[in-house]
Amino acid sequence: MSGTTEITAAALMPADERTREIAEDLYQEVAAAPIISPHGHVDPALLLTDEAFPDPTDLLIRHDHYVTRLLFASGVSFAELGLDRSHPADPRDVWRRLAENWHRFAGTASGYWLQHELATLFGVHDELSEDNADEVYDRIAGVLGEPGFRPRALFDRFGIDVLATTDDPLDDLATHRALVATGAVSGRVIPTFRPDAYLDPAGADFAARVDALLDATGRPGSFDGYLRALEDRRAHFIAHGAVSTDHGVLEPFTADLSREDADRLFRGAREGRLDAAEQRLFRGHMLFQMARMSAEDGLVMTIHPGVSRNHHEPTFTAFGPDTGHDIPVRTEYTQNLRPLLNAFGTTPGFHVVLFAVDETVYSREVAPLAGFYPSVFIGAPWWFLDAPDAILRFRSAVTETAGLYRGSGFIDDTRAFLSIPARHDMARRLDSSFLARLVREGRVSLPTARRIARDLVDAVPRKAFKL
């Protein structure tokens, strides 16, 4: 027999009755506020084509590596999940695998998001199980063809004011251009400049990407030409509404090199003859150069380091990237970023948002940096940390040093379009819970807490991302 689940007013709220009442009051200040999503991975073509979602599995499972990784760890193969393109799986069978393992998602953030989506979008309040798997599948499948469940209608229903995508520097951004020209959605859909593959000489296709960059911009093959080519593409993104760049580095190492050393390393990188130390030095200099460009053109620089990508090589070979086996590593910011911050940390208009998957750096490094440098903003809990307990730990770790106005606002960082409102709602409930505790402890007045709650979902992200 399945249990029932509800997204009640008390969900994710404090257990103490009086504190919960304050938290619920604060939550009502922001529950219906528009969503600002300045970093994510939703494909903009989803909104341009506005095609109906094909089936519940494609909608809620196949593209969400939070879900597929835990199922894989529980013994469900990627082939059973339909991730092997050479041997497609029946979507209903994949859904049944999720239902059979539903109990394994108890207490996880992904379990909460799925529960939220099922309840608020599809009216499914019974817990998913083997007994009701087909019934729930049919209920969802039955509404996916309705006009109200097309991507554009959901975009408006979710109340999305800003949705940023993540895009290759050579993308012509025709999809974004068409979305603006047609007025397809009520909010802004903006691109984000993601140049990692063009900056890392350790990448197998680095030389080919640099050649393509130079060809696309007509710039010469010198280091100076390479820098001008990157600046050209950034200008293209700005012209299409971009407000930020995105840097997914292993470590936030930066280095300010002489032009002679940079020229030498660039030549070696294109020829594939740099050793590991030289590759690191070149990457560090290019992260420094990205900051220099942001200080000049105004794009907000976001850095999210600390993840060993594609940790399991056989899975990467068989199924490609973003399939759940990216694993966090330790991160150091204070010394790694010193060259960058010495050069640009107090430059008017320069903004850099520092994310972390290593919780230890929040109170030790990120909050102190943001508490001094006007340019530094604290990135919201990201990836493995965008979960209830981790978000509350994050607030406790950074607030006493940097306050509540030096952050980025919540970041959903998702490819799973339907989970966006669930994730933002979770963050709003948890921030309300944290603020309620401060009110109860006499550290913040209730009127001030109400203002902060509103600012955390609006003024704070708008300032950090120049929206």
Short mmCIF file of C-alpha atoms in Angstrom, two decimals:
data_model
loop_
_atom_site.label_atom_id
_atom_site.label_comp_id
_atom_site.label_asym_id
_atom_site.label_seq_id
_atom_site.Cartn_x
_atom_site.Cartn_y
_atom_site.Cartn_z
CA MET A 1 0.00 0.00 0.00
CA SER A 2 1.46 3.35 -1.00
CA GLY A 3 1.75 6.21 1.43
CA THR A 4 0.63 9.72 0.55
CA THR A 5 2.81 12.79 0.30
CA GLU A 6 1.82 16.46 0.30
CA ILE A 7 3.83 19.62 -0.27
CA THR A 8 2.32 21.32 2.77
CA ALA A 9 3.02 24.75 4.23
CA ALA A 10 5.21 23.03 6.81
CA ALA A 11 7.42 21.21 4.28
CA LEU A 12 11.12 21.83 5.02
CA MET A 13 10.15 24.16 7.86
CA PRO A 14 11.49 24.10 11.45
CA ALA A 15 10.04 21.51 13.81
CA ASP A 16 9.62 24.07 16.61
CA GLU A 17 6.07 25.41 16.35
CA ARG A 18 6.74 29.13 16.93
CA THR A 19 9.79 29.19 14.66
CA ARG A 20 7.78 27.34 12.02
CA GLU A 21 5.01 29.95 12.19
CA ILE A 22 7.53 32.73 11.55
CA ALA A 23 9.12 30.73 8.70
CA GLU A 24 5.74 30.13 7.08
CA ASP A 25 4.98 33.85 7.34
CA LEU A 26 8.30 34.72 5.66
CA TYR A 27 7.75 32.09 2.99
CA GLN A 28 4.45 33.69 2.02
CA GLU A 29 6.41 36.84 1.17
CA VAL A 30 8.21 35.00 -1.64
CA ALA A 31 6.21 31.87 -2.50
CA ALA A 32 4.77 33.38 -5.67
CA ALA A 33 7.69 35.64 -6.59
CA PRO A 34 9.06 35.34 -10.15
CA ILE A 35 11.92 32.91 -10.67
CA ILE A 36 15.34 34.27 -11.61
CA SER A 37 17.53 31.46 -12.92
CA PRO A 38 20.88 32.99 -13.98
CA HIS A 39 22.72 29.68 -14.42
CA GLY A 40 21.34 26.46 -15.89
CA HIS A 41 21.48 23.98 -18.73
CA VAL A 42 18.01 23.91 -20.26
CA ASP A 43 18.20 23.68 -24.07
CA PRO A 44 16.64 26.88 -25.49
CA ALA A 45 15.37 24.85 -28.46
CA LEU A 46 12.90 23.28 -26.03
CA LEU A 47 11.11 26.62 -25.83
CA LEU A 48 11.49 27.58 -29.47
CA THR A 49 10.03 24.38 -30.92
CA ASP A 50 7.50 24.06 -28.08
CA GLU A 51 6.97 20.40 -28.84
CA ALA A 52 5.07 18.21 -26.41
CA PHE A 53 7.24 16.14 -24.08
CA PRO A 54 7.32 12.60 -25.49
CA ASP A 55 6.71 10.58 -22.33
CA PRO A 56 7.06 10.69 -18.52
CA THR A 57 10.46 8.99 -18.61
CA ASP A 58 11.98 11.49 -21.02
CA LEU A 59 10.45 14.28 -18.97
CA LEU A 60 11.50 13.26 -15.46
CA ILE A 61 14.24 10.62 -15.59
CA ARG A 62 16.38 10.33 -18.70
CA HIS A 63 17.92 13.83 -18.65
CA ASP A 64 18.32 14.17 -14.88
CA HIS A 65 21.66 12.74 -13.77
CA TYR A 66 20.71 13.31 -10.12
CA VAL A 67 18.12 10.57 -10.68
CA THR A 68 19.99 8.23 -13.00
CA ARG A 69 23.19 8.16 -10.92
CA LEU A 70 21.41 6.94 -7.77
CA LEU A 71 19.48 4.34 -9.74
CA PHE A 72 22.74 3.16 -11.29
CA ALA A 73 24.36 2.96 -7.84
CA SER A 74 21.38 0.86 -6.75
CA GLY A 75 21.97 -1.71 -9.47
CA VAL A 76 19.91 -0.41 -12.39
CA SER A 77 22.06 -0.35 -15.53
CA PHE A 78 22.19 2.63 -17.85
CA ALA A 79 20.88 0.34 -20.59
CA GLU A 80 17.79 -0.34 -18.46
CA LEU A 81 17.42 3.44 -18.06
CA GLY A 82 17.40 4.00 -21.80
CA LEU A 83 20.75 5.78 -21.93
CA ASP A 84 22.21 3.34 -24.46
CA ARG A 85 21.17 4.90 -27.76
CA SER A 86 22.02 1.75 -29.69
CA HIS A 87 19.49 -0.25 -27.64
CA PRO A 88 16.51 1.96 -26.74
CA ALA A 89 14.52 0.97 -23.68
CA ASP A 90 10.74 1.04 -23.32
CA PRO A 91 9.95 4.29 -21.45
CA ARG A 92 7.36 2.48 -19.34
CA ASP A 93 9.94 -0.09 -18.25
CA VAL A 94 12.32 2.70 -17.24
CA TRP A 95 9.53 4.31 -15.21
CA ARG A 96 8.92 0.99 -13.47
CA ARG A 97 12.60 0.86 -12.48
CA LEU A 98 12.20 4.25 -10.81
CA ALA A 99 9.04 3.11 -9.03
CA GLU A 100 10.70 -0.06 -7.76
CA ASN A 101 13.50 2.03 -6.27
CA TRP A 102 11.46 5.00 -5.07
CA HIS A 103 12.25 4.29 -1.43
CA ARG A 104 15.95 4.80 -2.19
CA PHE A 105 15.30 8.50 -2.86
CA ALA A 106 13.93 9.12 0.64
CA GLY A 107 15.75 12.06 2.24
CA THR A 108 17.48 13.10 -0.98
CA ALA A 109 17.03 16.43 -2.70
CA SER A 110 16.19 14.73 -5.99
CA GLY A 111 13.48 12.71 -4.24
CA TYR A 112 11.98 15.91 -2.86
CA TRP A 113 12.06 17.62 -6.27
CA LEU A 114 10.38 14.66 -7.95
CA GLN A 115 7.76 14.51 -5.22
CA HIS A 116 7.14 18.25 -5.66
CA GLU A 117 6.77 17.89 -9.44
CA LEU A 118 4.40 14.93 -9.19
CA ALA A 119 2.19 16.65 -6.62
CA THR A 120 2.07 20.20 -7.96
CA LEU A 121 2.07 19.54 -11.70
CA PHE A 122 0.27 16.22 -12.04
CA GLY A 123 -1.79 15.90 -8.87
CA VAL A 124 0.00 12.69 -7.86
CA HIS A 125 -0.01 12.56 -4.07
CA ASP A 126 0.50 8.84 -3.58
CA GLU A 127 4.09 7.73 -3.17
CA LEU A 128 5.38 6.04 -6.29
CA SER A 129 5.59 2.25 -5.98
CA GLU A 130 5.57 -0.93 -8.02
CA ASP A 131 1.81 -1.17 -7.44
CA ASN A 132 0.92 2.23 -8.92
CA ALA A 133 3.77 2.72 -11.42
CA ASP A 134 1.64 2.16 -14.52
CA GLU A 135 -1.27 4.21 -13.16
CA VAL A 136 0.97 7.20 -12.46
CA TYR A 137 2.74 6.82 -15.80
CA ASP A 138 -0.60 6.86 -17.63
CA ARG A 139 -1.82 9.88 -15.68
CA ILE A 140 1.26 11.90 -16.64
CA ALA A 141 1.29 10.65 -20.24
CA GLY A 142 -2.36 11.57 -20.58
CA VAL A 143 -1.75 15.29 -20.03
CA LEU A 144 1.56 15.79 -21.82
CA GLY A 145 -0.18 16.51 -25.12
CA GLU A 146 -2.39 19.20 -23.62
CA PRO A 147 -1.54 22.83 -24.51
CA GLY A 148 -0.99 23.68 -20.84
CA PHE A 149 1.88 21.19 -20.61
CA ARG A 150 3.88 22.44 -23.57
CA PRO A 151 7.25 23.98 -22.62
CA ARG A 152 6.22 27.59 -23.27
CA ALA A 153 3.02 27.29 -21.26
CA LEU A 154 4.97 25.74 -18.38
CA PHE A 155 7.59 28.50 -18.61
CA ASP A 156 4.83 31.06 -18.05
CA ARG A 157 3.13 28.93 -15.39
CA PHE A 158 6.39 28.64 -13.48
CA GLY A 159 6.69 32.41 -13.41
CA ILE A 160 10.21 32.45 -14.86
CA ASP A 161 11.47 36.01 -15.27
CA VAL A 162 15.03 35.15 -16.37
CA LEU A 163 16.38 31.83 -17.63
CA ALA A 164 20.07 31.61 -18.58
CA THR A 165 21.30 28.79 -20.78
CA THR A 166 24.90 27.55 -21.17
CA ASP A 167 26.38 27.86 -24.64
CA ASP A 168 29.47 27.14 -26.70
CA PRO A 169 31.44 30.27 -27.72
CA LEU A 170 30.94 29.47 -31.41
CA ASP A 171 27.17 29.03 -31.11
CA ASP A 172 25.51 31.47 -33.51
CA LEU A 173 22.75 31.92 -30.88
CA ALA A 174 20.09 31.73 -33.60
CA THR A 175 17.71 30.02 -31.17
CA HIS A 176 18.01 32.85 -28.67
CA ARG A 177 17.56 35.36 -31.47
CA ALA A 178 14.39 33.62 -32.62
CA LEU A 179 12.97 33.47 -29.10
CA VAL A 180 13.37 37.23 -28.82
CA ALA A 181 12.02 37.92 -32.32
CA THR A 182 8.92 35.80 -31.85
CA GLY A 183 8.21 36.84 -28.25
CA ALA A 184 7.64 33.16 -27.59
CA VAL A 185 7.90 33.42 -23.81
CA SER A 186 7.10 36.15 -21.33
CA GLY A 187 10.49 36.11 -19.57
CA ARG A 188 14.05 36.57 -20.76
CA VAL A 189 16.01 33.58 -22.10
CA ILE A 190 19.65 34.61 -22.25
CA PRO A 191 22.85 32.80 -23.29
CA THR A 192 25.94 32.24 -21.15
CA PHE A 193 29.49 32.17 -22.54
CA ARG A 194 31.12 28.81 -21.60
CA PRO A 195 34.69 28.75 -23.01
CA ASP A 196 36.29 25.88 -21.04
CA ALA A 197 37.05 23.69 -24.07
CA TYR A 198 38.81 26.62 -25.79
CA LEU A 199 41.04 27.39 -22.80
CA ASP A 200 42.31 23.98 -21.67
CA PRO A 201 45.25 22.58 -23.65
CA ALA A 202 44.76 19.19 -21.97
CA GLY A 203 41.59 18.68 -24.00
CA ALA A 204 42.02 16.25 -26.88
CA ASP A 205 40.41 18.66 -29.36
CA PHE A 206 41.92 21.89 -28.02
CA ALA A 207 43.93 22.66 -31.17
CA ALA A 208 40.95 21.99 -33.43
CA ARG A 209 38.74 24.24 -31.33
CA VAL A 210 41.28 27.06 -31.41
CA ASP A 211 41.51 26.70 -35.19
CA ALA A 212 37.72 26.89 -35.46
CA LEU A 213 37.66 29.95 -33.20
CA LEU A 214 40.26 31.75 -35.28
CA ASP A 215 38.54 30.80 -38.53
CA ALA A 216 35.16 32.02 -37.28
CA THR A 217 36.52 35.42 -36.27
CA GLY A 218 39.14 35.93 -38.96
CA ARG A 219 41.82 36.56 -36.36
CA PRO A 220 45.50 35.59 -36.87
CA GLY A 221 47.00 32.53 -35.20
CA SER A 222 49.06 34.44 -32.63
CA PHE A 223 48.30 34.59 -28.92
CA ASP A 224 47.06 38.14 -29.38
CA GLY A 225 44.81 36.98 -32.21
CA TYR A 226 43.47 34.19 -29.96
CA LEU A 227 42.61 36.73 -27.24
CA ARG A 228 40.94 39.04 -29.76
CA ALA A 229 38.94 36.09 -31.11
CA LEU A 230 37.62 35.27 -27.63
CA GLU A 231 36.74 38.94 -27.14
CA ASP A 232 34.87 38.93 -30.46
CA ARG A 233 32.75 35.99 -29.40
CA ARG A 234 32.05 37.52 -26.00
CA ALA A 235 30.81 40.63 -27.80
CA HIS A 236 28.53 38.41 -29.91
CA PHE A 237 27.06 36.94 -26.71
CA ILE A 238 26.59 40.37 -25.14
CA ALA A 239 24.73 41.49 -28.25
CA HIS A 240 22.36 38.56 -27.69
CA GLY A 241 21.65 39.38 -24.06
CA ALA A 242 24.34 37.45 -22.18
CA VAL A 243 25.23 38.76 -18.73
CA SER A 244 27.80 36.18 -17.61
CA THR A 245 30.56 33.74 -18.45
CA ASP A 246 30.81 30.28 -16.93
CA HIS A 247 34.04 28.48 -16.00
CA GLY A 248 33.93 24.86 -14.87
CA VAL A 249 37.58 24.37 -13.92
CA LEU A 250 39.09 21.63 -11.78
CA GLU A 251 40.92 24.24 -9.69
CA PRO A 252 40.55 28.03 -9.62
CA PHE A 253 44.27 28.55 -10.22
CA THR A 254 45.20 31.89 -11.83
CA ALA A 255 48.51 33.23 -13.12
CA ASP A 256 49.53 36.61 -14.55
CA LEU A 257 52.16 35.81 -17.17
CA SER A 258 54.31 38.02 -19.33
CA ARG A 259 53.26 38.26 -22.96
CA GLU A 260 56.41 36.39 -23.99
CA ASP A 261 55.63 33.43 -21.70
CA ALA A 262 51.99 33.42 -22.77
CA ASP A 263 52.99 33.43 -26.46
CA ARG A 264 55.35 30.51 -25.88
CA LEU A 265 52.77 28.45 -24.01
CA PHE A 266 50.09 29.17 -26.60
CA ARG A 267 52.34 27.92 -29.40
CA GLY A 268 53.14 24.81 -27.41
CA ALA A 269 49.48 24.23 -26.62
CA ARG A 270 48.47 24.36 -30.27
CA GLU A 271 51.24 21.92 -31.13
CA GLY A 272 50.34 19.57 -28.28
CA ARG A 273 53.77 19.64 -26.65
CA LEU A 274 53.09 21.16 -23.19
CA ASP A 275 53.73 19.05 -20.11
CA ALA A 276 51.21 18.92 -17.26
CA ALA A 277 52.79 21.85 -15.37
CA GLU A 278 52.80 24.03 -18.49
CA GLN A 279 49.19 23.12 -19.24
CA ARG A 280 48.21 24.19 -15.73
CA LEU A 281 50.09 27.47 -16.12
CA PHE A 282 48.35 28.19 -19.43
CA ARG A 283 44.92 27.40 -17.94
CA GLY A 284 45.68 29.67 -15.01
CA HIS A 285 46.69 32.51 -17.28
CA MET A 286 43.57 32.10 -19.40
CA LEU A 287 41.34 32.25 -16.31
CA PHE A 288 43.20 35.46 -15.47
CA GLN A 289 42.57 36.72 -19.01
CA MET A 290 38.87 35.89 -18.68
CA ALA A 291 38.78 38.11 -15.58
CA ARG A 292 40.57 40.86 -17.47
CA MET A 293 37.98 40.65 -20.23
CA SER A 294 35.11 40.70 -17.73
CA ALA A 295 36.57 43.79 -16.08
CA GLU A 296 36.49 45.42 -19.52
CA ASP A 297 33.24 44.18 -21.10
CA GLY A 298 31.14 43.79 -17.94
CA LEU A 299 30.20 40.12 -18.20
CA VAL A 300 29.86 38.58 -14.75
CA MET A 301 32.44 35.84 -14.24
CA THR A 302 31.22 32.66 -12.55
CA ILE A 303 33.70 30.03 -11.40
CA HIS A 304 32.56 26.59 -10.28
CA PRO A 305 35.60 24.41 -9.60
CA GLY A 306 36.25 21.28 -7.64
CA VAL A 307 34.80 18.44 -9.70
CA SER A 308 36.71 15.58 -11.27
CA ARG A 309 34.78 15.12 -14.48
CA ASN A 310 33.97 11.72 -15.98
CA HIS A 311 35.48 9.82 -13.07
CA HIS A 312 34.55 6.40 -14.46
CA GLU A 313 36.19 6.07 -17.84
CA PRO A 314 34.21 3.02 -19.05
CA THR A 315 30.93 4.88 -18.44
CA PHE A 316 32.26 7.98 -20.18
CA THR A 317 33.35 5.92 -23.17
CA ALA A 318 30.02 4.16 -23.43
CA PHE A 319 27.57 6.91 -22.52
CA GLY A 320 29.42 10.23 -22.70
CA PRO A 321 29.64 13.14 -20.24
CA ASP A 322 27.05 14.35 -17.72
CA THR A 323 25.97 10.84 -16.82
CA GLY A 324 26.40 11.07 -13.06
CA HIS A 325 30.02 10.17 -12.36
CA ASP A 326 31.51 13.63 -11.84
CA ILE A 327 32.95 13.55 -8.29
CA PRO A 328 33.94 16.49 -6.03
CA VAL A 329 37.52 17.20 -4.98
CA ARG A 330 39.04 19.65 -2.49
CA THR A 331 39.15 23.31 -3.54
CA GLU A 332 41.46 26.18 -2.55
CA TYR A 333 40.51 29.75 -3.42
CA THR A 334 42.57 32.16 -1.32
CA GLN A 335 45.97 31.62 -2.91
CA ASN A 336 44.72 30.40 -6.29
CA LEU A 337 42.71 33.56 -6.91
CA ARG A 338 45.19 36.04 -5.44
CA PRO A 339 46.75 37.08 -8.79
CA LEU A 340 43.27 37.63 -10.26
CA LEU A 341 41.97 39.56 -7.26
CA ASN A 342 45.13 41.64 -6.91
CA ALA A 343 44.64 42.75 -10.49
CA PHE A 344 40.85 43.11 -10.69
CA GLY A 345 39.32 42.53 -7.26
CA THR A 346 38.59 46.21 -6.64
CA THR A 347 37.93 47.20 -10.25
CA PRO A 348 34.56 49.00 -10.43
CA GLY A 349 31.97 46.89 -12.21
CA PHE A 350 33.89 43.60 -12.08
CA HIS A 351 31.81 40.77 -10.59
CA VAL A 352 33.04 37.22 -9.93
CA VAL A 353 30.77 34.58 -8.39
CA LEU A 354 32.56 31.78 -6.54
CA PHE A 355 30.79 28.42 -6.28
CA ALA A 356 31.96 25.42 -4.32
CA VAL A 357 31.25 21.73 -3.93
CA ASP A 358 33.77 21.59 -1.09
CA GLU A 359 31.80 22.84 1.93
CA THR A 360 34.93 23.56 3.93
CA VAL A 361 35.79 26.61 1.82
CA TYR A 362 32.54 28.49 2.53
CA SER A 363 33.43 29.81 5.98
CA ARG A 364 37.23 29.59 5.61
CA GLU A 365 37.69 31.28 2.23
CA VAL A 366 34.66 32.24 0.14
CA ALA A 367 32.78 34.27 2.76
CA PRO A 368 35.92 36.15 3.93
CA LEU A 369 36.81 36.96 0.31
CA ALA A 370 33.28 38.24 -0.35
CA GLY A 371 33.41 40.14 2.92
CA PHE A 372 36.29 42.27 1.61
CA TYR A 373 36.39 42.34 -2.18
CA PRO A 374 33.49 44.30 -3.71
CA SER A 375 33.81 42.13 -6.81
CA VAL A 376 33.37 38.76 -5.08
CA PHE A 377 29.92 37.21 -4.67
CA ILE A 378 29.19 33.94 -2.87
CA GLY A 379 27.79 31.33 -5.23
CA ALA A 380 24.74 29.46 -3.94
CA PRO A 381 25.11 25.82 -2.88
CA TRP A 382 25.71 24.00 -6.12
CA TRP A 383 25.33 20.49 -7.50
CA PHE A 384 25.91 18.05 -4.61
CA LEU A 385 25.14 20.82 -2.10
CA ASP A 386 21.81 22.16 -3.45
CA ALA A 387 19.99 20.09 -0.86
CA PRO A 388 18.03 21.00 2.29
CA ASP A 389 20.56 20.32 5.04
CA ALA A 390 23.49 21.56 2.93
CA ILE A 391 21.70 24.83 2.17
CA LEU A 392 21.10 25.46 5.86
CA ARG A 393 24.75 24.64 6.60
CA PHE A 394 25.75 27.06 3.85
CA ARG A 395 23.70 29.89 5.35
CA SER A 396 25.23 29.28 8.77
CA ALA A 397 28.74 29.11 7.29
CA VAL A 398 28.70 32.37 5.32
CA THR A 399 26.21 34.71 6.99
CA GLU A 400 28.15 35.67 10.11
CA THR A 401 31.13 36.74 7.98
CA ALA A 402 29.56 38.18 4.83
CA GLY A 403 25.90 38.75 5.70
CA LEU A 404 22.96 37.93 3.46
CA TYR A 405 23.60 40.40 0.63
CA ARG A 406 26.92 39.15 -0.76
CA GLY A 407 25.50 36.11 -2.52
CA SER A 408 24.36 35.13 -5.98
CA GLY A 409 20.79 34.19 -5.19
CA PHE A 410 19.72 30.58 -5.64
CA ILE A 411 21.10 28.71 -8.66
CA ASP A 412 19.16 25.69 -9.94
CA ASP A 413 21.91 24.55 -12.37
CA THR A 414 19.57 22.06 -14.03
CA ARG A 415 18.83 20.36 -17.32
CA ALA A 416 15.55 19.07 -15.88
CA PHE A 417 13.16 21.83 -16.91
CA LEU A 418 10.25 20.72 -14.74
CA SER A 419 12.37 20.72 -11.60
CA ILE A 420 13.10 24.47 -11.75
CA PRO A 421 10.13 25.61 -9.62
CA ALA A 422 10.66 22.73 -7.17
CA ARG A 423 14.29 23.72 -6.63
CA HIS A 424 13.58 27.41 -6.18
CA ASP A 425 10.65 26.69 -3.88
CA MET A 426 12.92 24.49 -1.77
CA ALA A 427 15.48 27.31 -1.47
CA ARG A 428 12.79 29.82 -0.50
CA ARG A 429 11.46 27.56 2.23
CA LEU A 430 14.93 26.94 3.62
CA ASP A 431 15.91 30.62 3.57
CA SER A 432 12.65 31.38 5.37
CA SER A 433 13.50 28.72 7.93
CA PHE A 434 16.99 30.17 8.46
CA LEU A 435 15.69 33.71 8.82
CA ALA A 436 12.98 32.55 11.23
CA ARG A 437 15.65 31.15 13.52
CA LEU A 438 17.46 34.50 13.51
CA VAL A 439 14.20 36.23 14.38
CA ARG A 440 13.50 33.81 17.23
CA GLU A 441 17.01 34.32 18.57
CA GLY A 442 16.56 38.08 18.56
CA ARG A 443 19.28 38.61 15.96
CA VAL A 444 17.04 40.01 13.22
CA SER A 445 13.71 41.81 13.49
CA LEU A 446 10.68 40.35 11.71
CA PRO A 447 10.28 43.38 9.36
CA THR A 448 13.94 43.14 8.37
CA ALA A 449 13.61 39.38 7.85
CA ARG A 450 10.67 39.99 5.52
CA ARG A 451 12.74 42.42 3.48
CA ILE A 452 15.67 40.02 3.33
CA ALA A 453 13.42 37.15 2.23
CA ARG A 454 12.17 39.26 -0.69
CA ASP A 455 15.63 40.51 -1.59
CA LEU A 456 17.13 37.01 -1.64
CA VAL A 457 14.91 36.06 -4.59
CA ASP A 458 15.06 39.38 -6.44
CA ALA A 459 17.45 42.20 -5.54
CA VAL A 460 20.35 39.91 -4.60
CA PRO A 461 20.54 37.89 -7.86
CA ARG A 462 19.79 40.99 -9.93
CA LYS A 463 22.76 42.79 -8.39
CA ALA A 464 25.17 39.84 -8.61
CA PHE A 465 24.33 39.10 -12.24
CA LYS A 466 23.64 42.70 -13.34
CA LEU A 467 20.09 41.87 -14.38
#
